[in-house]
Tab-separated table of C-alpha atoms in Angstrom:
chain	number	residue	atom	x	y	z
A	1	UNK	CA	-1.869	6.482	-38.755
A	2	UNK	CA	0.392	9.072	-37.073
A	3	UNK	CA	2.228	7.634	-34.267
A	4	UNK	CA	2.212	9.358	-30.851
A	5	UNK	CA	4.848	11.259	-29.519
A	6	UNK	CA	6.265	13.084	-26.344
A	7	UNK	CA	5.554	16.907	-27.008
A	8	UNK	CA	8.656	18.819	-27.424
A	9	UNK	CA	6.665	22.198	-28.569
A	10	UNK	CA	7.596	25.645	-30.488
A	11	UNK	CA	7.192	28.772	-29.020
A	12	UNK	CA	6.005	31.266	-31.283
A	13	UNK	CA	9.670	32.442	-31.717
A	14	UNK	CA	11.241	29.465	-32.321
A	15	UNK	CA	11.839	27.701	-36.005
A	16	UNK	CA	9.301	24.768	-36.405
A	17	UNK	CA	10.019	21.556	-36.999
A	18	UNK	CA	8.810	18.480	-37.489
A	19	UNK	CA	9.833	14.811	-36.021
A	20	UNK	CA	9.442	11.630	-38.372
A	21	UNK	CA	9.851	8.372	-37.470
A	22	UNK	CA	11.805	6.209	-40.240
A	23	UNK	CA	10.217	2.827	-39.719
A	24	UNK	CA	11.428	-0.167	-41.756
A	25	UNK	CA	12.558	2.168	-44.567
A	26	UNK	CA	8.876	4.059	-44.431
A	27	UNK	CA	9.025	7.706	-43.143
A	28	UNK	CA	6.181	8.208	-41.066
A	29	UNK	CA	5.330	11.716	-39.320
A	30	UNK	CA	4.357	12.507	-36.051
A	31	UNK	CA	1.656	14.414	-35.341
A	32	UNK	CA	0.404	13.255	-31.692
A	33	UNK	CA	-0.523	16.337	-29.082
A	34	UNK	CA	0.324	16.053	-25.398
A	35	UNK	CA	0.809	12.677	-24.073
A	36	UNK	CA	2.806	10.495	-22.763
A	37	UNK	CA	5.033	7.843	-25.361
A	38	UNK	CA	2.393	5.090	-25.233
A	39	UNK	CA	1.838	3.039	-28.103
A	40	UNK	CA	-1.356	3.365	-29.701
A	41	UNK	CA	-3.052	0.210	-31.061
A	42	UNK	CA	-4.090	-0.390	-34.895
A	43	UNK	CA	-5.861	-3.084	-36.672
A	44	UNK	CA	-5.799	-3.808	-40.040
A	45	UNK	CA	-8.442	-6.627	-39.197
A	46	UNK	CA	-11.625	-6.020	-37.295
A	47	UNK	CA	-10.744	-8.852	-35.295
A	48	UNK	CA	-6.793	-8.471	-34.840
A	49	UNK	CA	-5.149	-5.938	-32.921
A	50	UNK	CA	-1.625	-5.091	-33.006
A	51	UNK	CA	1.103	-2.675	-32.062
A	52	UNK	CA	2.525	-0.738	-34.442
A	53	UNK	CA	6.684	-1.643	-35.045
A	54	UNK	CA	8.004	1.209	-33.047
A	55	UNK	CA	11.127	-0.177	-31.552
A	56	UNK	CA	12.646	-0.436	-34.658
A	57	UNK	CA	11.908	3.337	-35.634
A	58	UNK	CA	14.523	5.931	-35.891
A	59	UNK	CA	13.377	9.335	-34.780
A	60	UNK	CA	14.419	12.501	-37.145
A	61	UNK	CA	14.395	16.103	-36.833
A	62	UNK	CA	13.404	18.053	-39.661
A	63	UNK	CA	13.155	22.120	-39.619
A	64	UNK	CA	10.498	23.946	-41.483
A	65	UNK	CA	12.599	26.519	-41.792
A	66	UNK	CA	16.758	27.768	-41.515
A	67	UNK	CA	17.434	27.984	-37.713
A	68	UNK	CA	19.040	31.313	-36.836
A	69	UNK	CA	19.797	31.229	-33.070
A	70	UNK	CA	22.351	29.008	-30.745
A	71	UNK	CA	22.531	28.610	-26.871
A	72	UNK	CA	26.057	27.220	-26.007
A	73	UNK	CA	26.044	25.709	-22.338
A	74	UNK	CA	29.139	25.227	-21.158
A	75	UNK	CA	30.656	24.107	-17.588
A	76	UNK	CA	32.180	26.589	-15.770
A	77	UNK	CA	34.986	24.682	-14.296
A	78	UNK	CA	35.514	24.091	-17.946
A	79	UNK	CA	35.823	26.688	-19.489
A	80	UNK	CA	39.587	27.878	-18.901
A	81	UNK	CA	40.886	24.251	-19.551
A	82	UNK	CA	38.931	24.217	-23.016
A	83	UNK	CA	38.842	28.131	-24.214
A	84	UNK	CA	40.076	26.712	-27.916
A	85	UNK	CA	37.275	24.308	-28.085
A	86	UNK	CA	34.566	26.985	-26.976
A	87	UNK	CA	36.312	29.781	-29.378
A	88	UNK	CA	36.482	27.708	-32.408
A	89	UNK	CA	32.636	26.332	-31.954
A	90	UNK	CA	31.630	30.410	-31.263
A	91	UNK	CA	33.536	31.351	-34.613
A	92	UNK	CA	32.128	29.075	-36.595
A	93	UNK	CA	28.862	29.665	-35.411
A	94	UNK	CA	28.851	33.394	-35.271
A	95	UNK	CA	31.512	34.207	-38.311
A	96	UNK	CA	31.087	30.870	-40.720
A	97	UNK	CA	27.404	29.972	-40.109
A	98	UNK	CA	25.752	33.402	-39.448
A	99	UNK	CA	23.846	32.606	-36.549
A	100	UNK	CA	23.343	34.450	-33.347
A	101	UNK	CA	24.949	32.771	-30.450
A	102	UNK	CA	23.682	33.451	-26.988
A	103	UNK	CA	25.197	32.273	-24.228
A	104	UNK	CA	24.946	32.190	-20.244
A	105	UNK	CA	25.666	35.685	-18.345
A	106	UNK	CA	29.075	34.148	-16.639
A	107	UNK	CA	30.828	33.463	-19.986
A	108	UNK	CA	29.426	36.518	-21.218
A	109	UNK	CA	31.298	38.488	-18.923
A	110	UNK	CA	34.299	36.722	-19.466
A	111	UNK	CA	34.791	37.767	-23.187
A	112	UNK	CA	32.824	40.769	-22.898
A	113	UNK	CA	36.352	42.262	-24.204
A	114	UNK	CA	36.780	40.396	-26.683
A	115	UNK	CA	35.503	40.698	-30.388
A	116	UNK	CA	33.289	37.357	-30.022
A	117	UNK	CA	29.699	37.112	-31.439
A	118	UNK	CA	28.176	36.963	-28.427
A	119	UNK	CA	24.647	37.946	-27.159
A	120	UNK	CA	23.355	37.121	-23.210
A	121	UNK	CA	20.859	38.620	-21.347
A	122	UNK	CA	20.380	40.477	-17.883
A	123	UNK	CA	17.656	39.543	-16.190
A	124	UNK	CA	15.079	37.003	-15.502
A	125	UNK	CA	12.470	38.609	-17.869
A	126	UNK	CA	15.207	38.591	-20.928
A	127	UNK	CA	16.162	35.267	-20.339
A	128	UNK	CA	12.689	33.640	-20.813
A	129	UNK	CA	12.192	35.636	-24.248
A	130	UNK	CA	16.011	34.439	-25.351
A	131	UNK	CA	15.654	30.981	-24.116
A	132	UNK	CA	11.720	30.652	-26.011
A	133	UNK	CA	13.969	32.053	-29.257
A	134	UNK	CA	16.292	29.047	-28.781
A	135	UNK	CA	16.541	27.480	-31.959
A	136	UNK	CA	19.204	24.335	-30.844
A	137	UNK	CA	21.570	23.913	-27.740
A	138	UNK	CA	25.577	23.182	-28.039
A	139	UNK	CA	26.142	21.826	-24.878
A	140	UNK	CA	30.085	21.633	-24.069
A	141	UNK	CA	30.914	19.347	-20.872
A	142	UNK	CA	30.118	15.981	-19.941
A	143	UNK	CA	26.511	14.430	-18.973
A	144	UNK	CA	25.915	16.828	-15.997
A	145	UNK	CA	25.892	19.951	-18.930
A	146	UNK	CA	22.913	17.905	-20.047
A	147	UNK	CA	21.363	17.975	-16.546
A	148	UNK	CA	22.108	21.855	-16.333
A	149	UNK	CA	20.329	21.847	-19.408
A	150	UNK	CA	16.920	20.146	-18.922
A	151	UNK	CA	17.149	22.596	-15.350
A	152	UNK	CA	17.080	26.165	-17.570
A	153	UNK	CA	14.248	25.030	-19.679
A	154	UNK	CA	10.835	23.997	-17.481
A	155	UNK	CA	8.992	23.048	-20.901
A	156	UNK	CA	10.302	22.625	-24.026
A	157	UNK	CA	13.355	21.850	-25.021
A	158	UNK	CA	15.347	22.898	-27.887
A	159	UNK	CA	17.519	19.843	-29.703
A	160	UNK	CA	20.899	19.903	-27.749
A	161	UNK	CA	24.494	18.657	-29.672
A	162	UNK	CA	26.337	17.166	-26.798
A	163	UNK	CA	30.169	17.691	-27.110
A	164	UNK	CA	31.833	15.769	-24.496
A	165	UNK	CA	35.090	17.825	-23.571
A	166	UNK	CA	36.875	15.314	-21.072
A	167	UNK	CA	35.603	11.620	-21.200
A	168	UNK	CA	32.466	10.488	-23.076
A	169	UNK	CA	29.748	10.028	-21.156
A	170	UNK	CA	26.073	8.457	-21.085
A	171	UNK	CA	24.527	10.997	-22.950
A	172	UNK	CA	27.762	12.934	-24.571
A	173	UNK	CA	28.243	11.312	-27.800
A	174	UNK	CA	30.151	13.981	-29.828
A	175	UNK	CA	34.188	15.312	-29.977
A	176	UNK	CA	34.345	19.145	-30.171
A	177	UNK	CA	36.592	18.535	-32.801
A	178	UNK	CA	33.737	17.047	-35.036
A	179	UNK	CA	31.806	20.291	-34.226
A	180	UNK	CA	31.598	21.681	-38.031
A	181	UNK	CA	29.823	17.977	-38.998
A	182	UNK	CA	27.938	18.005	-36.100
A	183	UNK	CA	26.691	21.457	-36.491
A	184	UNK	CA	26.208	21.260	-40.295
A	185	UNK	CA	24.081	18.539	-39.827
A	186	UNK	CA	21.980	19.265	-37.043
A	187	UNK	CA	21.233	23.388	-39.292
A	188	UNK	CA	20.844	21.196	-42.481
A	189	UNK	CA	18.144	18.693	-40.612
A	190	UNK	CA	17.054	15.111	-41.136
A	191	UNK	CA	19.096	14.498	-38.014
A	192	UNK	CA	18.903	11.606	-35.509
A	193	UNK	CA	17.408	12.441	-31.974
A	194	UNK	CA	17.089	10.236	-28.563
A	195	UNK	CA	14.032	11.765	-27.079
A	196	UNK	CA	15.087	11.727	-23.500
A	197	UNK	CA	12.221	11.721	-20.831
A	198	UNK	CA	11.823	13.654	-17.683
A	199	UNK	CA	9.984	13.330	-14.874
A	200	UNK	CA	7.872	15.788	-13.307
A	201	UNK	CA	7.287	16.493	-9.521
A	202	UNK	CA	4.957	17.986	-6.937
A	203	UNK	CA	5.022	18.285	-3.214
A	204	UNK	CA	2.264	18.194	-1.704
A	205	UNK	CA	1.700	20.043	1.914
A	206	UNK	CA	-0.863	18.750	3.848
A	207	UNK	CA	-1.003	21.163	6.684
A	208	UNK	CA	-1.592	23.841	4.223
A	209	UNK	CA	-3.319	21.389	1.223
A	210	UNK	CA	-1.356	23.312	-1.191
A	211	UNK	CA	1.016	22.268	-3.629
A	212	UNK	CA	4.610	23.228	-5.153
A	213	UNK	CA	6.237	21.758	-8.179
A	214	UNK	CA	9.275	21.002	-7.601
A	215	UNK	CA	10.545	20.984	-10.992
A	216	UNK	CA	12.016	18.561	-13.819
A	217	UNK	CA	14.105	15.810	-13.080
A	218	UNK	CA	16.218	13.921	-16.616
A	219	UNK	CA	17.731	11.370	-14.116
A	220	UNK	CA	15.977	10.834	-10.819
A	221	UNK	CA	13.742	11.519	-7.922
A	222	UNK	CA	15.331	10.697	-4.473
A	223	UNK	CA	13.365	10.770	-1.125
A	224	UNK	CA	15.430	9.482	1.561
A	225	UNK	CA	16.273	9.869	5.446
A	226	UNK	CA	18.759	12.501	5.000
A	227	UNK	CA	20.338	13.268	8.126
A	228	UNK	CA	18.577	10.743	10.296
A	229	UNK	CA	19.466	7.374	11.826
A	230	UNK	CA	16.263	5.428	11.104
A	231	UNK	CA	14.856	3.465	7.781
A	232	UNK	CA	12.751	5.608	5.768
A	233	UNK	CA	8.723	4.534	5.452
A	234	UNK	CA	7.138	5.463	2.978
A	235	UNK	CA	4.054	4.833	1.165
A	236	UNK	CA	3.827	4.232	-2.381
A	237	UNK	CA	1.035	4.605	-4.806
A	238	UNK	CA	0.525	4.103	-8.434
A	239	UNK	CA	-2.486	5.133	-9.807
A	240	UNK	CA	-4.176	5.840	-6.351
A	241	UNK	CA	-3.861	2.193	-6.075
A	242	UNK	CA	-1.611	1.431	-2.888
A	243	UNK	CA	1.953	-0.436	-4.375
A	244	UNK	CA	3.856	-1.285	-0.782
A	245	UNK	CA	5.499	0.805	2.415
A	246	UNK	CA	9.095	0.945	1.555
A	247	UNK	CA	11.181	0.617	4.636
A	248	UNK	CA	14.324	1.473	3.572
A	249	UNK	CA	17.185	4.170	3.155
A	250	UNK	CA	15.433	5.765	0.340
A	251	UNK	CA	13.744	5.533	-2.683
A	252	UNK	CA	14.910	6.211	-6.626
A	253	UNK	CA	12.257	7.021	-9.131
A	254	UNK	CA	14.400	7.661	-12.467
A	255	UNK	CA	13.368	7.875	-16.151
A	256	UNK	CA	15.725	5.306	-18.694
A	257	UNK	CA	18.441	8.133	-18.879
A	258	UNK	CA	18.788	7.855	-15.075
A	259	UNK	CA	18.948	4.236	-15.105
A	260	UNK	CA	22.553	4.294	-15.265
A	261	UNK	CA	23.092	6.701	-12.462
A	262	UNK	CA	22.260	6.647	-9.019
A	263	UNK	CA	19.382	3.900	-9.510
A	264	UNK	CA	22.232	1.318	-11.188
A	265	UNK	CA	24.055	1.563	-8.043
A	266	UNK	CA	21.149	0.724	-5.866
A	267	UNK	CA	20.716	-2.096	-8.424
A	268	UNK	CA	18.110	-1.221	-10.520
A	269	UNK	CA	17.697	-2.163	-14.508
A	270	UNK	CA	19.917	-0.502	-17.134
A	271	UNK	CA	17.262	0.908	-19.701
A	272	UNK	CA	17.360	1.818	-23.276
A	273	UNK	CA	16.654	5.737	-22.942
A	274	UNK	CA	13.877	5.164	-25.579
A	275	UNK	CA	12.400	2.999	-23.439
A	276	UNK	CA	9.025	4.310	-22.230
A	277	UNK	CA	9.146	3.714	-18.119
A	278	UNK	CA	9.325	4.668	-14.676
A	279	UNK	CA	11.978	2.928	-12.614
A	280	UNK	CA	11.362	2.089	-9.168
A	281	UNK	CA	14.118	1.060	-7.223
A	282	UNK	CA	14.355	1.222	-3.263
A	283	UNK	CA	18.454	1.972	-1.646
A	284	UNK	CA	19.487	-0.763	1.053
A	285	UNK	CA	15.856	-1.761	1.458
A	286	UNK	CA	15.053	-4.047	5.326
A	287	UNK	CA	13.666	-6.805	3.372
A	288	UNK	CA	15.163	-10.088	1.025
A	289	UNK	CA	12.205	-9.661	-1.336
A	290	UNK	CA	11.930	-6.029	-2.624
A	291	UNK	CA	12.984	-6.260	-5.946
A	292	UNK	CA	12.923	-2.984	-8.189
A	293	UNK	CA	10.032	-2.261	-10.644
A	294	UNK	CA	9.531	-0.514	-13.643
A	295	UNK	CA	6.244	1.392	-14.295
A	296	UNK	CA	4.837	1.704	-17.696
A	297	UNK	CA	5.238	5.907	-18.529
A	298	UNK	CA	1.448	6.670	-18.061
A	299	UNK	CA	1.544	5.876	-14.375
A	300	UNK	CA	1.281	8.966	-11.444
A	301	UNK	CA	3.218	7.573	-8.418
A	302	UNK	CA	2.329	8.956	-5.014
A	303	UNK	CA	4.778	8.519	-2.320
A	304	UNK	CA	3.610	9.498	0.759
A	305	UNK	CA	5.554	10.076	4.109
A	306	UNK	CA	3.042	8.507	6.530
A	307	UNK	CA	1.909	9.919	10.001
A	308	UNK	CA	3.503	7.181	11.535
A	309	UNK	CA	6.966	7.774	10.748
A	310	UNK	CA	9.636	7.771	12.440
A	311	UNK	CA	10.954	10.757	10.977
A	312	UNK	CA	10.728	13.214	8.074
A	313	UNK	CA	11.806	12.543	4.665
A	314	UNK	CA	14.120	14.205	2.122
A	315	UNK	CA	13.409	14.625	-1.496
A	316	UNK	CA	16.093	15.909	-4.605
A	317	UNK	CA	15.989	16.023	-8.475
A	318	UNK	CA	18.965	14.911	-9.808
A	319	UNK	CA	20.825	15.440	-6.525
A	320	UNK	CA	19.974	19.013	-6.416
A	321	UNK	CA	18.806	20.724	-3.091
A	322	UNK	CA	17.099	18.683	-0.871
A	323	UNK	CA	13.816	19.570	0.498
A	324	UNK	CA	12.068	17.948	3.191
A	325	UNK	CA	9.573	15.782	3.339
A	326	UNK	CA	7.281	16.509	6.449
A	327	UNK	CA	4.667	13.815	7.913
A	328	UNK	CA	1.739	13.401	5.749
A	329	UNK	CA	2.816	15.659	2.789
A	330	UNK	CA	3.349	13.113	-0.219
A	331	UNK	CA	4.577	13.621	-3.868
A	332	UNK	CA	3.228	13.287	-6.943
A	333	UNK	CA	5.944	11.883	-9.748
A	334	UNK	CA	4.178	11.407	-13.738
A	335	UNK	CA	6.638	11.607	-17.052
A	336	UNK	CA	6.595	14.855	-18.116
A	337	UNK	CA	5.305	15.755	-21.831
A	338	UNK	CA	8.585	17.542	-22.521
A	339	UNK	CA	11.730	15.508	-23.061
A	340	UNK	CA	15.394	16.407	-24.065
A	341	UNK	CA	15.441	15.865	-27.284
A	342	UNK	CA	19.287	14.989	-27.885
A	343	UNK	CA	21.033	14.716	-30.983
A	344	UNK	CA	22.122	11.207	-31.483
A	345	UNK	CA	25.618	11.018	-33.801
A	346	UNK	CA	25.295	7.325	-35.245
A	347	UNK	CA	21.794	6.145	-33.938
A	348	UNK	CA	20.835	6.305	-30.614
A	349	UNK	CA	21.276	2.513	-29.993
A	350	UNK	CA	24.675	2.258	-31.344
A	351	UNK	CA	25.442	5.656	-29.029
A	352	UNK	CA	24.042	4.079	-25.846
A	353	UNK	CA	25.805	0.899	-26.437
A	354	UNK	CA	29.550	2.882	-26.556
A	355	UNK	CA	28.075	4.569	-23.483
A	356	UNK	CA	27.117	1.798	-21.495
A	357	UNK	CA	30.193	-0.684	-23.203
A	358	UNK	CA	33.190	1.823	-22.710
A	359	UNK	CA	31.707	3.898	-19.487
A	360	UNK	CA	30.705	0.281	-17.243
A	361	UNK	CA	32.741	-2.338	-19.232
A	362	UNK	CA	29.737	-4.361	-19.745
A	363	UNK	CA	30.092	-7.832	-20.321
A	364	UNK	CA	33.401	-7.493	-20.360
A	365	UNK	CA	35.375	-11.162	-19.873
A	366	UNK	CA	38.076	-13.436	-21.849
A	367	UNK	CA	35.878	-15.377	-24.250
A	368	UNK	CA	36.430	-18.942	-24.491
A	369	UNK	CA	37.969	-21.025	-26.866
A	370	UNK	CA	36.906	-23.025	-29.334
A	371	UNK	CA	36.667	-26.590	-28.558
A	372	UNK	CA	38.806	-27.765	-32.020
């Protein structure tokens, strides 16, 4: 049976591809439509059910056809510290590889002298066309290039190479001096990807009873007092099924990539990005018992500010702009059915483990000796 999948989608311009799922040496493809990451349940008994082995599958990209168009996203304070880095990955795209290589209007400008490959675009209208072209990403910078990302694309996502240019982050698993391996194996296909969920939100207004998405968010959701004095309250929902009033200085709803941002700090889990969940953790909650949660990735949380309040609330996606929160306007948080699908360079377990090992020295101690 064909195992379900988060949607990643192909715009009509865009080379297809297929994902497989390599699962105990068997290549299995996916073929599931929108949805969440949920397992499905098979049987091979009538009276037996089962889940099908998927944490032990490793998720491949394979191209139906030669991909002819790059997006490199790279961060501005970057750029003049690493020009060689971002010219030799633009050569050998452009000159070696034959591809067209689009990139944002700022660094266009900035070598619009020189002889560089190097297409952009001008306007709003151009950018949507160029960006639904978008055959793979070369993002150059550390993890917040990945959350710059997931903010220029509102649906699907084309596979992104992370090159970390500094220190190697979460989600940055590549050295831009590995970029002709990296990039010969992501055009050739069959690579490894770490499907990275987002979250999607909506604010509701219920003076008005209309409604405003808010946009994507790859790390977090944050509602908390902003500028006031006094606890957050707010009321939480899963499901349309009431969950608690958090009294507290905020809340964090983050996907698995996000667990080892903001929602770490506050205490929450670390998560395996492959992981399919909703954390729920509350910051510097008034109580001795308010544990954090995680959600399976099916749930719709509603977080509501109630009337009662002592004050408004303040809401941001991966610590982007705040917005407030007013009295009796509420949220509505699901996992979004397009990830960030990132290119993984030896297995995304063994890349989240360097991450997590070399970035937060976990488990780090003097191990004892032997007793003989």
């Amino acid at each position: 049976d064909a195992l379900p999948i988060y949607a990643i989608g192909v715009s009509p311009s865009r080379k297809p591809f297929r994902i497989e799922k390599s699962l105990n040496g068997v290549v299995q493809p996916l073929s599931s439509p929108l949805g969440g990451s949920s397992s499905s349940v098979s049987s091979s008994q009538l009276d037996v059910i089962q889940y099908p082995q998927y944490s032990s599958a490793l998720t491949r990209l394979i191209w139906s056809g030669t991909p002819s168009r790059v997006l490199i996203v790279m961060k501005p304070s970057f750029v003049d510290d690493h020009t060689e880095d971002f010219l030799a990955i633009v050569k050998y795209l452009g000159h070696a590889k034959k591809l067209q290589v689009y990139v944002e209007p700022f660094l266009f400008t900035k070598y619009a002298s020189s002889e560089l490959p190097l297409l952009s675009w001008s306007n709003e209208e151009e950018a949507k066309d160029v960006k639904a072209s978008i055959d793979f990403i070369v993002a150059l910078g550390g993890d917040g290039t990945l959350l710059w990302v997931s903010t220029l694309f509102g649906e699907a996502v084309p596979p992104v190479i992370p090159f970390a240019q500094e220190t190697f982050g979460f989600m940055t698993c590549f050295h831009p001096s590995d970029h002709r391996t990296a990039i010969e194996q992501v055009i050739q296909g069959g690579f490894s990807i770490t499907l990275r969920s987002r979250l999607s939100c909506a604010l509701y207004d219920s003076s008005t009873a209309c409604s405003h998405h808010l946009g994507l968010a790859l790390n977090e959701v944050v509602l908390d007092r902003g500028p006031s004095s006094y606890l957050s309250s707010l009321d939480c929902f899963a499901d349309d099924t009431f969950i608690t009033n958090v009294q507290a200085d905020g809340l964090i709803i983050a996907t698995p990539t996000g667990s080892t941002a903001y929602s770490m700090s506050a205490g929450g889990s670390i998560i395996h990005p492959s992981v399919p969940g909703i954390l729920f953790t509350p910051v510097c909650p008034h109580s001795l018992s308010f544990r954090p949660l995680l959600f399976p990735d099916s749930v719709t949380l509603r977080v509501e500010v109630p009337e009662d309040a002592r004050q408004n609330a303040w809401v941001s996606l991966d610590g982007r702009e705040k917005q407030e929160v007013k009295k009796g306007d509420y949220l509505l948080i699901t996992m979004s059915a397009w990830p960030l699908p990132a290119v993984s360079s030896q297995g995304d377990l063994r890349d989240w483990f360097t991450g997590v090992i070399h970035n937060l020295s976990w488990n780090t101690r003097v191990r004892q000796k032997s007793l003989l």
